[in-house]
Coordinates of C-alpha atoms in Angstrom, one line a residue:
Chain A
M1 CA 50.6 170.7 145.3
M2 CA 53.2 169.1 143.0
S3 CA 55.7 169.2 144.9
Q4 CA 53.7 168.9 148.2
A5 CA 52.7 165.6 146.5
S6 CA 56.7 164.4 145.7
N7 CA 57.6 165.4 149.2
S8 CA 55.8 162.8 150.4
T9 CA 56.5 159.9 147.7
W10 CA 59.8 160.9 148.7
K11 CA 59.7 160.5 152.5
R12 CA 57.2 157.1 151.9
D13 CA 60.1 155.6 149.8
A14 CA 62.7 156.8 152.1
A15 CA 61.1 155.0 155.0
I16 CA 60.0 151.9 152.8
A17 CA 63.9 151.7 152.1
A18 CA 65.0 152.4 155.7
I19 CA 63.3 149.1 157.0
I20 CA 64.4 147.5 154.4
L21 CA 67.9 148.2 155.0
V22 CA 67.8 147.3 158.5
V23 CA 66.0 143.8 157.4
L24 CA 68.8 143.5 155.3
V25 CA 72.1 144.7 157.4
S26 CA 70.5 142.9 160.5
L27 CA 70.3 139.6 158.8
P28 CA 73.7 138.0 158.8
F29 CA 73.0 138.0 163.0
V30 CA 70.1 136.1 162.9
T31 CA 69.8 133.7 160.1
S32 CA 72.2 131.3 158.2
K33 CA 75.7 131.9 155.8
G34 CA 72.8 130.3 152.9
I35 CA 70.0 132.8 153.3
V36 CA 72.9 135.6 153.8
F37 CA 73.9 134.4 150.6
I38 CA 70.7 134.9 148.9
A39 CA 70.3 138.1 150.4
G40 CA 72.9 139.3 148.7
T41 CA 72.6 138.0 145.8
L42 CA 68.7 139.7 145.8
A43 CA 69.7 142.9 146.3
L44 CA 71.9 142.4 143.1
H45 CA 68.8 141.3 141.0
V46 CA 66.6 144.1 142.6
V47 CA 69.1 146.6 141.2
F48 CA 68.9 144.3 137.7
G49 CA 65.0 144.5 137.8
L50 CA 64.9 148.2 138.6
S51 CA 67.5 149.5 136.1
W52 CA 65.2 147.3 133.3
N53 CA 62.1 149.3 134.9
L54 CA 63.6 152.6 134.2
M55 CA 63.5 151.6 130.0
F56 CA 60.0 149.6 130.5
G57 CA 58.0 151.0 132.9
Q58 CA 59.7 154.7 132.7
T59 CA 60.4 155.2 129.2
G60 CA 58.3 152.4 126.9
L61 CA 61.6 150.4 125.8
V62 CA 61.1 146.4 126.1
S63 CA 64.7 145.1 125.7
F64 CA 65.1 141.7 125.9
G65 CA 68.6 141.4 126.3
H66 CA 69.2 142.7 129.7
A67 CA 71.1 140.0 131.2
S68 CA 74.2 140.9 128.6
F69 CA 74.9 143.9 130.6
F70 CA 75.0 142.1 133.6
A71 CA 77.3 140.3 132.3
I72 CA 79.4 142.6 129.8
G73 CA 79.7 144.2 133.4
G74 CA 80.7 141.3 135.6
Y75 CA 83.4 139.9 132.8
A76 CA 84.8 143.4 132.3
F77 CA 85.1 143.5 136.1
A78 CA 87.3 140.4 136.4
W79 CA 89.1 140.9 133.0
A80 CA 90.5 144.1 134.2
A81 CA 91.0 143.4 138.3
K82 CA 92.9 139.9 136.7
I83 CA 95.3 141.9 134.7
A84 CA 95.8 145.5 136.6
P85 CA 95.6 143.9 140.2
G86 CA 96.5 147.4 141.1
I87 CA 93.7 149.6 140.2
H88 CA 91.1 150.8 142.8
P89 CA 88.4 148.9 143.3
L90 CA 86.2 151.2 143.4
L91 CA 88.0 152.7 140.0
L92 CA 87.1 149.1 138.5
F93 CA 83.4 149.2 139.1
A94 CA 82.9 152.6 138.4
G95 CA 84.7 151.7 134.9
A96 CA 82.6 148.3 134.4
G97 CA 80.0 150.5 135.0
L98 CA 80.8 152.9 132.0
F99 CA 81.9 150.0 130.1
G100 CA 78.3 148.8 130.2
S101 CA 77.2 152.2 129.2
L102 CA 79.6 152.6 126.1
V103 CA 78.2 149.7 124.7
A104 CA 74.6 150.1 125.1
L105 CA 75.3 153.4 123.3
I106 CA 76.7 152.3 120.7
V107 CA 74.5 149.3 120.5
G108 CA 71.7 152.2 121.3
I109 CA 72.6 154.5 118.6
L110 CA 72.1 152.0 116.1
A111 CA 69.5 149.9 117.3
L112 CA 66.6 152.9 118.4
R113 CA 67.5 155.2 115.2
R114 CA 65.2 152.2 112.9
S115 CA 63.5 149.8 115.4
I116 CA 61.2 150.5 118.2
G117 CA 58.5 147.9 120.1
V118 CA 59.2 144.8 119.3
Y119 CA 62.0 145.3 116.8
F120 CA 64.1 146.7 119.7
A121 CA 63.3 143.6 121.6
I122 CA 64.6 141.0 119.1
L123 CA 67.3 143.6 118.1
T124 CA 68.7 143.0 121.8
L125 CA 68.0 139.2 122.3
A126 CA 69.5 138.8 119.2
L127 CA 72.6 141.4 121.0
S128 CA 72.7 139.1 124.1
Q129 CA 72.8 135.8 122.2
I130 CA 75.8 137.3 120.0
V131 CA 77.5 138.0 123.7
Y132 CA 76.8 134.7 125.2
L133 CA 77.4 133.1 122.2
L134 CA 81.3 135.2 122.6
L135 CA 81.8 134.8 126.1
S136 CA 81.4 131.0 125.9
Y137 CA 84.4 130.8 123.5
I138 CA 86.9 133.7 124.1
P139 CA 89.9 131.5 125.9
A140 CA 90.9 134.7 127.9
L141 CA 87.2 134.9 129.9
G142 CA 87.1 130.9 130.7
R143 CA 85.1 129.9 127.5
E144 CA 82.6 127.3 128.7
D145 CA 83.7 126.7 132.1
G146 CA 83.7 130.0 133.1
F147 CA 85.9 132.9 134.6
T148 CA 87.4 131.0 138.0
G149 CA 89.6 132.9 140.7
I150 CA 87.7 135.9 140.9
R151 CA 89.2 137.5 144.5
R152 CA 86.8 140.0 146.7
P153 CA 89.5 143.2 146.5
R154 CA 90.8 145.2 149.7
L155 CA 89.0 148.6 149.8
S156 CA 91.4 151.3 151.2
L157 CA 89.4 154.5 152.1
G158 CA 92.4 156.7 152.4
F159 CA 92.3 156.4 156.4
T160 CA 91.7 153.0 156.0
T161 CA 91.6 149.8 154.8
I162 CA 89.0 147.0 154.7
D163 CA 89.6 143.5 153.4
L164 CA 85.9 142.9 151.4
A165 CA 87.7 139.3 151.5
S166 CA 86.8 138.6 155.3
G167 CA 83.3 138.0 157.2
N168 CA 80.2 139.8 155.9
N169 CA 82.6 142.6 154.4
Y170 CA 81.7 142.2 151.1
Y171 CA 78.2 141.5 152.1
Y172 CA 77.7 144.9 153.8
F173 CA 79.5 146.6 151.2
M174 CA 77.4 144.6 148.1
I175 CA 74.2 146.2 149.9
A176 CA 76.0 149.4 150.9
M177 CA 76.8 150.2 146.5
C178 CA 73.0 148.1 145.9
T179 CA 71.5 151.5 148.0
L180 CA 73.9 153.8 145.9
L181 CA 72.6 152.2 142.6
A182 CA 68.8 152.2 143.6
V183 CA 69.1 155.8 144.9
G184 CA 70.3 156.6 142.2
L185 CA 67.7 154.9 139.9
W186 CA 64.9 156.7 141.8
W187 CA 66.5 160.2 141.5
V188 CA 66.4 159.5 137.7
M189 CA 62.9 158.5 137.4
H190 CA 61.5 161.0 140.0
G191 CA 63.8 164.0 138.4
R192 CA 63.6 165.9 135.1
M193 CA 65.1 163.6 133.4
G194 CA 62.3 160.8 134.4
R195 CA 59.5 163.0 133.5
V196 CA 60.8 163.6 130.4
F197 CA 60.9 159.1 129.9
K198 CA 57.9 159.5 131.5
S199 CA 56.1 161.8 128.4
I200 CA 57.9 159.7 125.7
Q201 CA 56.4 156.4 127.6
Q202 CA 52.9 157.7 127.4
D203 CA 53.0 159.3 123.5
A204 CA 56.3 159.3 121.6
E205 CA 54.1 161.4 118.7
R206 CA 53.2 164.2 121.4
A207 CA 56.9 164.2 123.3
A208 CA 58.5 165.1 119.9
F209 CA 55.7 167.6 119.3
L210 CA 56.6 169.5 122.4
G211 CA 60.6 169.7 121.7
I212 CA 62.2 166.5 123.5
D213 CA 64.2 165.0 121.5
V214 CA 62.6 161.2 121.5
Q215 CA 65.9 159.4 120.3
A216 CA 68.6 160.7 122.3
Y217 CA 66.3 160.4 125.7
R218 CA 65.6 156.8 124.8
L219 CA 69.4 156.8 124.6
R220 CA 69.8 157.7 127.7
S221 CA 67.6 155.7 129.4
F222 CA 69.0 152.6 127.6
A223 CA 72.7 153.6 128.9
I224 CA 71.5 154.6 132.4
A225 CA 69.8 151.3 133.0
S226 CA 72.7 149.6 131.7
G227 CA 75.4 151.3 133.2
T228 CA 73.5 150.3 136.6
T229 CA 73.3 147.0 135.1
A230 CA 76.8 146.1 134.3
I231 CA 78.0 147.3 138.1
A232 CA 75.2 145.2 139.3
G233 CA 77.4 142.9 137.4
A234 CA 80.4 143.6 138.7
L235 CA 79.5 143.5 142.0
Y236 CA 78.2 140.2 141.6
A237 CA 81.3 138.6 140.0
P238 CA 83.7 138.4 143.6
W239 CA 80.7 137.5 145.3
L240 CA 80.0 134.3 143.6
Q241 CA 84.1 134.6 142.7
L242 CA 83.1 132.5 139.2
L243 CA 81.4 133.8 136.2
T244 CA 79.6 131.7 133.8
P245 CA 78.7 132.2 130.3
E246 CA 75.0 131.2 131.3
I247 CA 74.3 135.3 133.2
A248 CA 74.7 136.4 129.7
H249 CA 71.8 134.2 128.6
W250 CA 68.0 134.6 127.4
T251 CA 66.6 133.0 130.2
F252 CA 68.6 135.6 132.7
S253 CA 67.4 138.2 130.7
A254 CA 63.6 137.1 131.1
R255 CA 63.9 138.0 134.5
P256 CA 63.9 141.4 135.5
I257 CA 60.9 141.5 133.1
L258 CA 59.5 138.8 135.3
Y259 CA 59.8 140.3 138.6
T260 CA 59.0 143.9 137.1
L261 CA 55.5 142.6 135.7
L262 CA 55.3 140.0 138.9
G263 CA 55.7 143.2 141.3
G264 CA 53.9 145.9 138.7
V265 CA 55.3 147.7 136.6
Q266 CA 54.0 151.4 137.8
S267 CA 55.5 151.3 140.9
F268 CA 59.4 151.8 142.0
W269 CA 58.8 149.2 144.4
G270 CA 57.1 146.7 141.6
P271 CA 60.6 144.8 140.5
V272 CA 61.3 145.0 144.1
V273 CA 58.3 143.3 145.3
G274 CA 59.0 141.2 142.0
A275 CA 62.4 139.3 142.9
V276 CA 61.4 139.5 146.4
V277 CA 58.6 137.3 145.8
F278 CA 60.4 135.1 142.9
A279 CA 63.2 134.4 145.5
V280 CA 60.9 133.1 147.8
L281 CA 59.0 130.8 145.3
E282 CA 62.8 129.8 144.3
Y283 CA 63.9 128.9 147.6
G284 CA 61.0 127.3 149.2
T285 CA 60.8 124.8 145.7
R286 CA 64.6 124.7 145.7
T287 CA 64.3 120.8 146.3
L288 CA 61.5 119.8 144.5
H289 CA 63.0 118.6 140.9
G290 CA 60.5 119.8 138.0
L291 CA 57.7 120.6 140.4
S292 CA 59.9 123.8 141.5
E293 CA 59.2 125.3 137.6
I294 CA 56.1 124.0 137.5
I295 CA 54.5 126.0 140.8
I296 CA 56.8 128.9 140.0
G297 CA 55.3 129.5 136.4
S298 CA 51.9 128.3 137.4
I299 CA 51.8 131.5 140.3
L300 CA 53.3 133.6 137.4
L301 CA 50.4 132.6 135.6
V302 CA 48.0 133.4 138.0
V303 CA 49.5 136.6 138.7
V304 CA 49.5 137.7 135.2
L305 CA 46.1 136.6 134.6
A306 CA 44.7 137.9 138.1
F307 CA 46.3 140.8 138.8
P308 CA 47.3 142.5 134.9
G309 CA 48.8 145.4 137.2
G310 CA 51.3 143.5 139.1
L311 CA 50.9 142.2 142.5
L312 CA 51.4 145.7 143.9
G313 CA 48.9 147.3 140.7
G314 CA 46.1 144.5 142.3
L315 CA 46.9 146.0 145.5
S316 CA 46.6 149.2 144.7
R317 CA 43.2 148.4 143.2
L318 CA 41.8 146.6 146.3
R319 CA 42.5 149.8 148.3
K320 CA 40.7 152.1 146.0
R321 CA 37.6 149.7 146.0
M322 CA 38.1 149.8 149.7
N323 CA 38.4 153.8 149.8
R324 CA 35.2 154.0 147.2
K325 CA 33.3 151.8 149.9
T326 CA 34.4 154.1 152.7
I327 CA 33.0 157.0 150.8
V328 CA 29.6 155.2 150.0
T329 CA 28.6 154.5 153.8
A330 CA 30.2 157.8 155.1
R331 CA 28.0 159.8 152.3
P332 CA 24.7 159.3 154.7
E333 CA 26.1 160.9 157.6
I334 CA 27.5 164.0 155.0
V335 CA 23.6 164.5 154.5
R336 CA 22.4 164.2 157.7
Chain B
M1 CA 85.9 121.1 96.4
L2 CA 82.7 120.4 96.4
A3 CA 82.6 119.9 100.0
L4 CA 84.0 123.1 100.3
F5 CA 81.9 125.3 98.7
L6 CA 78.5 123.6 98.9
G7 CA 79.2 121.9 101.9
P8 CA 78.3 125.3 104.1
L9 CA 75.1 125.3 101.6
F10 CA 74.2 122.0 102.3
N11 CA 74.5 122.1 106.1
G12 CA 72.8 125.7 106.4
L13 CA 69.5 124.1 104.3
F14 CA 69.4 121.8 106.8
T15 CA 69.5 123.8 109.9
A16 CA 67.1 126.2 107.8
M17 CA 64.8 123.6 107.4
V18 CA 65.0 122.4 111.0
V19 CA 64.3 126.1 112.1
F20 CA 61.4 126.6 109.9
L21 CA 59.7 123.2 110.8
F22 CA 60.1 125.0 114.5
A23 CA 59.0 128.5 113.3
T24 CA 56.1 127.1 111.4
G25 CA 53.5 126.9 114.6
L26 CA 55.4 130.1 116.3
T27 CA 54.5 131.8 112.8
L28 CA 50.5 130.5 112.4
V29 CA 49.8 131.7 116.6
F30 CA 52.0 134.9 115.8
G31 CA 50.7 136.0 112.4
I32 CA 46.7 135.5 113.2
L33 CA 46.6 136.0 117.2
R34 CA 49.8 138.5 117.8
I35 CA 51.0 136.2 120.4
L36 CA 54.7 135.4 120.5
N37 CA 54.7 132.3 122.1
F38 CA 58.0 131.2 124.2
A39 CA 55.8 128.1 125.0
H40 CA 56.3 126.9 121.8
G41 CA 59.5 125.4 122.4
G42 CA 58.4 123.8 126.0
F43 CA 55.6 122.3 123.8
F44 CA 58.4 121.4 120.7
M45 CA 60.2 119.3 123.6
I46 CA 57.2 117.8 124.8
G47 CA 56.1 116.2 121.2
A48 CA 59.3 114.9 121.7
Y49 CA 59.5 113.6 125.0
L50 CA 56.1 112.0 123.6
A51 CA 57.6 110.4 120.6
F52 CA 60.7 109.5 122.8
S53 CA 58.4 107.3 124.9
L54 CA 56.5 106.1 122.3
V55 CA 59.3 105.0 119.7
K56 CA 60.8 103.2 123.3
T57 CA 57.6 101.2 124.0
F58 CA 56.0 100.3 120.5
A59 CA 58.8 100.6 117.5
S60 CA 61.6 99.2 118.7
D61 CA 63.2 98.0 115.1
T62 CA 62.7 102.3 114.0
S63 CA 60.9 101.9 110.7
T64 CA 60.2 105.2 109.0
I65 CA 56.7 104.6 108.8
A66 CA 56.3 104.5 112.8
Y67 CA 58.6 107.2 113.2
I68 CA 56.0 109.2 110.9
L69 CA 52.9 107.7 112.5
I70 CA 54.3 108.8 116.1
S71 CA 55.4 111.6 115.2
I72 CA 52.0 112.2 114.3
V73 CA 50.7 111.3 117.5
A74 CA 52.7 113.2 119.4
G75 CA 51.7 116.1 117.5
I76 CA 47.8 115.3 118.0
V77 CA 48.5 115.3 121.9
V78 CA 50.3 118.3 121.7
G79 CA 47.7 119.5 119.5
L80 CA 45.0 118.7 122.9
C81 CA 47.3 120.9 125.1
G82 CA 47.1 123.5 122.4
L83 CA 43.4 123.7 123.4
V84 CA 43.7 123.3 127.0
V85 CA 46.2 126.2 126.8
E86 CA 43.7 128.8 124.3
R87 CA 41.1 127.9 127.1
L88 CA 42.6 129.0 129.6
V89 CA 45.2 131.4 129.0
F90 CA 45.4 132.7 125.7
R91 CA 41.7 133.7 125.5
P92 CA 42.4 135.8 129.0
L93 CA 45.3 137.5 127.4
Q94 CA 43.7 139.1 124.2
H95 CA 42.4 141.7 126.6
V96 CA 45.8 142.8 128.4
D97 CA 49.0 144.4 127.5
E98 CA 51.1 142.6 125.0
A99 CA 54.0 142.7 127.3
Y100 CA 52.2 140.6 129.8
S101 CA 51.2 137.6 127.1
L102 CA 54.9 137.5 126.9
I103 CA 55.3 137.0 130.4
A104 CA 52.1 134.5 130.5
T105 CA 53.3 132.3 127.7
Y106 CA 57.3 131.8 129.2
A107 CA 55.4 130.7 132.9
L108 CA 54.2 128.2 130.6
L109 CA 57.3 127.4 129.0
L110 CA 58.6 127.2 132.7
I111 CA 55.6 125.0 133.4
S112 CA 56.5 122.9 130.5
E113 CA 60.0 122.1 131.1
G114 CA 58.8 121.0 134.5
A115 CA 56.7 118.8 133.5
V116 CA 59.4 117.3 131.6
K117 CA 61.7 117.2 134.1
A118 CA 58.8 115.5 136.8
I119 CA 57.3 112.9 134.0
W120 CA 60.7 112.1 131.9
G121 CA 63.9 113.0 134.3
V122 CA 66.6 115.4 133.9
S123 CA 69.0 113.2 132.3
F124 CA 69.7 112.9 128.1
H125 CA 67.7 110.5 126.3
S126 CA 68.6 109.5 122.2
I127 CA 67.2 107.2 119.3
M128 CA 68.4 106.1 116.5
T129 CA 67.6 107.3 113.3
P130 CA 65.1 105.0 111.4
A131 CA 67.4 102.2 109.3
A132 CA 65.8 104.0 105.6
L133 CA 67.4 107.5 106.9
G134 CA 70.4 106.4 107.9
G135 CA 73.3 106.7 106.2
A136 CA 74.6 109.0 103.6
L137 CA 74.8 110.3 100.1
I138 CA 78.3 110.6 98.2
A139 CA 78.8 112.9 95.4
G140 CA 82.5 113.9 95.1
D141 CA 83.6 114.4 98.0
L142 CA 80.7 115.9 99.3
V143 CA 79.0 114.0 102.6
M144 CA 75.0 114.7 102.6
P145 CA 73.3 112.5 105.9
V146 CA 70.3 111.1 104.2
F147 CA 68.2 112.0 107.6
A148 CA 69.7 115.9 106.3
I149 CA 68.4 115.2 103.0
F150 CA 65.0 113.9 104.3
I151 CA 64.6 116.5 106.8
I152 CA 64.9 119.4 104.1
G153 CA 62.2 118.1 102.1
L154 CA 60.3 117.8 104.8
G155 CA 60.5 121.3 105.2
V156 CA 59.7 122.1 101.4
L157 CA 57.0 119.8 101.4
C158 CA 55.9 121.7 104.5
Y159 CA 56.3 125.4 103.1
S160 CA 54.6 124.5 100.1
L161 CA 51.7 122.9 101.8
L162 CA 51.3 126.1 104.0
E163 CA 51.6 128.1 101.5
W164 CA 49.2 126.5 99.0
I165 CA 46.5 126.4 101.9
L166 CA 46.8 130.0 102.4
Q167 CA 46.8 131.4 98.6
H168 CA 44.3 128.6 97.2
T169 CA 41.7 127.3 99.7
A170 CA 38.8 129.0 101.0
T171 CA 40.3 128.3 105.0
G172 CA 43.7 130.0 103.8
K173 CA 41.7 132.6 102.2
L174 CA 39.8 132.8 105.8
M175 CA 43.1 132.2 107.8
K176 CA 44.2 135.6 106.0
S177 CA 41.2 137.8 106.5
V178 CA 40.7 137.0 109.9
A179 CA 44.8 137.9 110.3
S180 CA 44.3 140.9 108.5
D181 CA 41.2 142.5 110.5
P182 CA 39.9 140.4 113.1
W183 CA 36.9 142.4 113.9
M184 CA 35.2 142.7 110.9
A185 CA 35.7 138.7 109.7
G186 CA 33.3 138.9 113.3
M187 CA 30.9 141.2 111.6
L188 CA 30.6 138.9 108.1
G189 CA 29.9 136.0 110.5
V190 CA 33.3 133.9 111.3
N191 CA 33.2 132.8 114.3
V192 CA 36.6 134.3 115.4
P193 CA 36.9 133.0 118.8
R194 CA 36.0 129.5 117.6
F195 CA 39.1 130.1 114.7
Y196 CA 41.4 131.3 117.2
A197 CA 41.0 128.2 119.1
W198 CA 42.0 126.1 115.8
I199 CA 45.0 128.0 114.9
V200 CA 45.7 127.2 118.5
V201 CA 45.6 124.0 118.2
I202 CA 47.1 123.6 114.7
G203 CA 50.4 125.4 115.7
F204 CA 50.6 123.5 118.8
F205 CA 50.5 120.7 116.5
L206 CA 53.1 121.7 114.2
A207 CA 55.1 121.7 117.1
G208 CA 54.5 118.6 118.0
L209 CA 54.8 117.0 115.1
A210 CA 58.1 119.2 114.3
G211 CA 59.7 117.6 117.9
G212 CA 58.6 113.9 116.5
L213 CA 60.5 114.6 113.6
L214 CA 63.2 116.5 114.7
L215 CA 63.6 113.9 117.3
P216 CA 66.7 111.4 115.7
N217 CA 68.5 115.0 115.6
Q218 CA 68.7 115.9 118.8
T219 CA 69.9 114.8 122.1
L220 CA 66.4 115.1 124.3
S221 CA 67.2 117.3 127.5
P222 CA 64.8 119.8 129.5
N223 CA 67.1 122.2 128.0
L224 CA 65.7 121.5 124.9
A225 CA 62.7 123.9 125.1
S226 CA 65.0 126.6 124.7
V227 CA 67.3 126.0 122.4
F228 CA 65.4 126.7 118.9
V229 CA 63.0 129.4 120.6
V230 CA 65.7 132.7 119.9
Q231 CA 66.1 131.5 117.1
A232 CA 62.6 130.8 115.7
F233 CA 62.0 134.5 116.7
G234 CA 64.9 136.1 114.8
V235 CA 63.4 134.2 111.6
L236 CA 59.4 134.9 112.2
I237 CA 60.6 138.5 113.1
V238 CA 63.4 139.0 110.2
G239 CA 60.6 137.0 107.8
G240 CA 58.1 140.4 108.6
M241 CA 56.1 139.7 111.6
G242 CA 54.1 136.6 110.7
N243 CA 53.9 135.3 107.5
I244 CA 54.8 131.9 106.4
R245 CA 56.8 132.9 103.7
G246 CA 59.1 135.1 105.1
T247 CA 59.8 132.6 107.5
F248 CA 60.3 130.2 105.1
L249 CA 62.7 132.6 103.0
A250 CA 64.5 134.0 106.6
S251 CA 65.7 130.7 107.6
I252 CA 67.5 129.8 104.4
L253 CA 68.9 133.2 104.4
L254 CA 70.4 133.3 108.3
C255 CA 71.1 129.4 108.7
V256 CA 73.5 129.8 105.0
I257 CA 74.7 132.6 106.1
D258 CA 75.9 131.1 109.1
S259 CA 77.0 128.3 107.5
Y260 CA 79.3 130.2 106.0
G261 CA 80.2 132.5 108.6
S262 CA 80.8 129.2 110.7
V263 CA 83.4 127.6 108.0
I264 CA 85.4 130.7 108.1
F265 CA 85.3 132.0 111.4
S266 CA 85.5 128.5 113.2
E267 CA 86.6 129.6 116.1
V268 CA 83.3 131.4 116.5
P269 CA 80.3 129.1 115.7
G270 CA 77.2 129.9 115.5
V271 CA 77.8 133.7 116.5
F272 CA 76.4 134.7 112.4
F273 CA 73.2 134.2 112.7
Y274 CA 72.4 136.8 115.3
V275 CA 74.9 138.8 113.3
A276 CA 73.1 138.4 110.8
M277 CA 69.9 138.8 112.0
A278 CA 70.6 142.5 113.7
A279 CA 72.2 143.6 110.3
M280 CA 68.8 142.4 108.9
L281 CA 66.7 144.1 111.2
L282 CA 68.8 147.7 110.9
M283 CA 68.8 147.5 107.4
R284 CA 65.2 146.2 106.7
P285 CA 63.0 147.0 109.9
Q286 CA 59.8 146.0 108.2
G287 CA 61.1 142.0 107.1
L288 CA 62.0 140.5 104.1
I289 CA 57.9 140.5 103.0
A290 CA 56.4 143.7 104.4
G291 CA 52.8 143.7 105.0
A292 CA 52.1 140.2 104.1
R293 CA 49.7 139.1 106.4
L294 CA 50.2 135.0 106.8

């Protein structure tokens, strides 16, 4: 029964992912460069949102400083690529992710020991402000002007070498990497570790009573999510070819929170839906000064007040209500 | 010599009172309604912009009395905004999860930023300090701007007033009782929803008032909304989850530490506020003043 259920989720999610991938891969053939750029950035934001929801929806940790790990990954990649251009780019991406995880581990060992809930949120907020300020002061990282001149690397795969700087190569590379990261997150969420996370989210005290080392698992969740985001940040650096401290600002940390709550916390696809809706809103209102914020803000407000489970939560509630109606109408037939 | 040792203290106290004046309304709303209001910065900014427009229209001579009156008017207008926000947003939020109230107030912050951009544009504005508050007092080699002294006095006055209301008046005792147990207060005949509405209006009034009063110290731009919010959240939490005394003490502690830190490590100004904040949260997760509500 249990394996059957997860089997069908697996098939459904794979089908949805396949459709999204087909759309993303065919985009460069059918639309303009601007849209392709937005889609590539959106893919990174999706990973950003999904990894945040691993902490929040799955483990019950509210981080307000997720953007700092995005920035740490991006800057680590850019800096390492500059001082050691010989290193294989895949190693650099992995290194950036590991570095992000390491920072998360150090922070987490201190922060998760005593503080949880709103304290953890504010503590991660303080951390992200420190990262933001340091990035805008360190001369080697370009200060407030940002880290400029980040090149898209050449990717040697043994049998062939792909120049990521030419054409849409980097876009495809990024889509492939984001898919890998998203699959990795899906696998973590639906595996044994994910179920342990979920038990902690639902009742940490009871989980501890069952012999789960709550703190160690919270730390794992935090490190995995931060490492994944750091890789997304590292992918972002050559994509934009410029990094500014703004990507560590707390308003950017608010993004994955918005995506997740807008789309729906309970579903894997919630942050994806949220990020897409947000990107569409932003693109649609980009020329309206001031009105853009008013429209985005109002829609967020309406969603939060009218569908507390996010868009997907609202949808599933609607479907349940429809199902109930069909059952009610079906009953007389059974009686007869 | 004086400037070396007392200069940072003076500057620290000044920023502390700026942060405290910003955070009073936030503390009040969080202490009683348990809503961490991101939009506080947005309405602070609206207060500042309103005061700016009023100064430009009515008071070109920038007299101190006009400046204070205009700040109060800005506060009242923002307070009325608070009435609408309470009705449309905060009241429905009482029944949903805390995380959602955060996102709702963030949405409000976006809306207020958008409103400011649409009404006042994106260019930078500033006004002169009122004539009587210009200049500086000089003690030895320590230079103290009169405006900074005025703000420090204002911060202390504001704190004393709120503390007196909370500890020694019937209204204050009512506020504390609703904060600690709204259900019980309701059973005893307090009209809790109306009480909440009043608190939000007062909290927003304080935001708008602070916006007006701190205007001569600020450069007006739509970024103003997010400048103080994080620092204010910091002092709120370090102080002990929404009590005025804790917020006051935490503002002084963090800002003075930051001020000395910025003098000693001049390459990284501003970082020590957050370092001290993180350290305080790790050492005293319950806050400076634990257990007290308001």
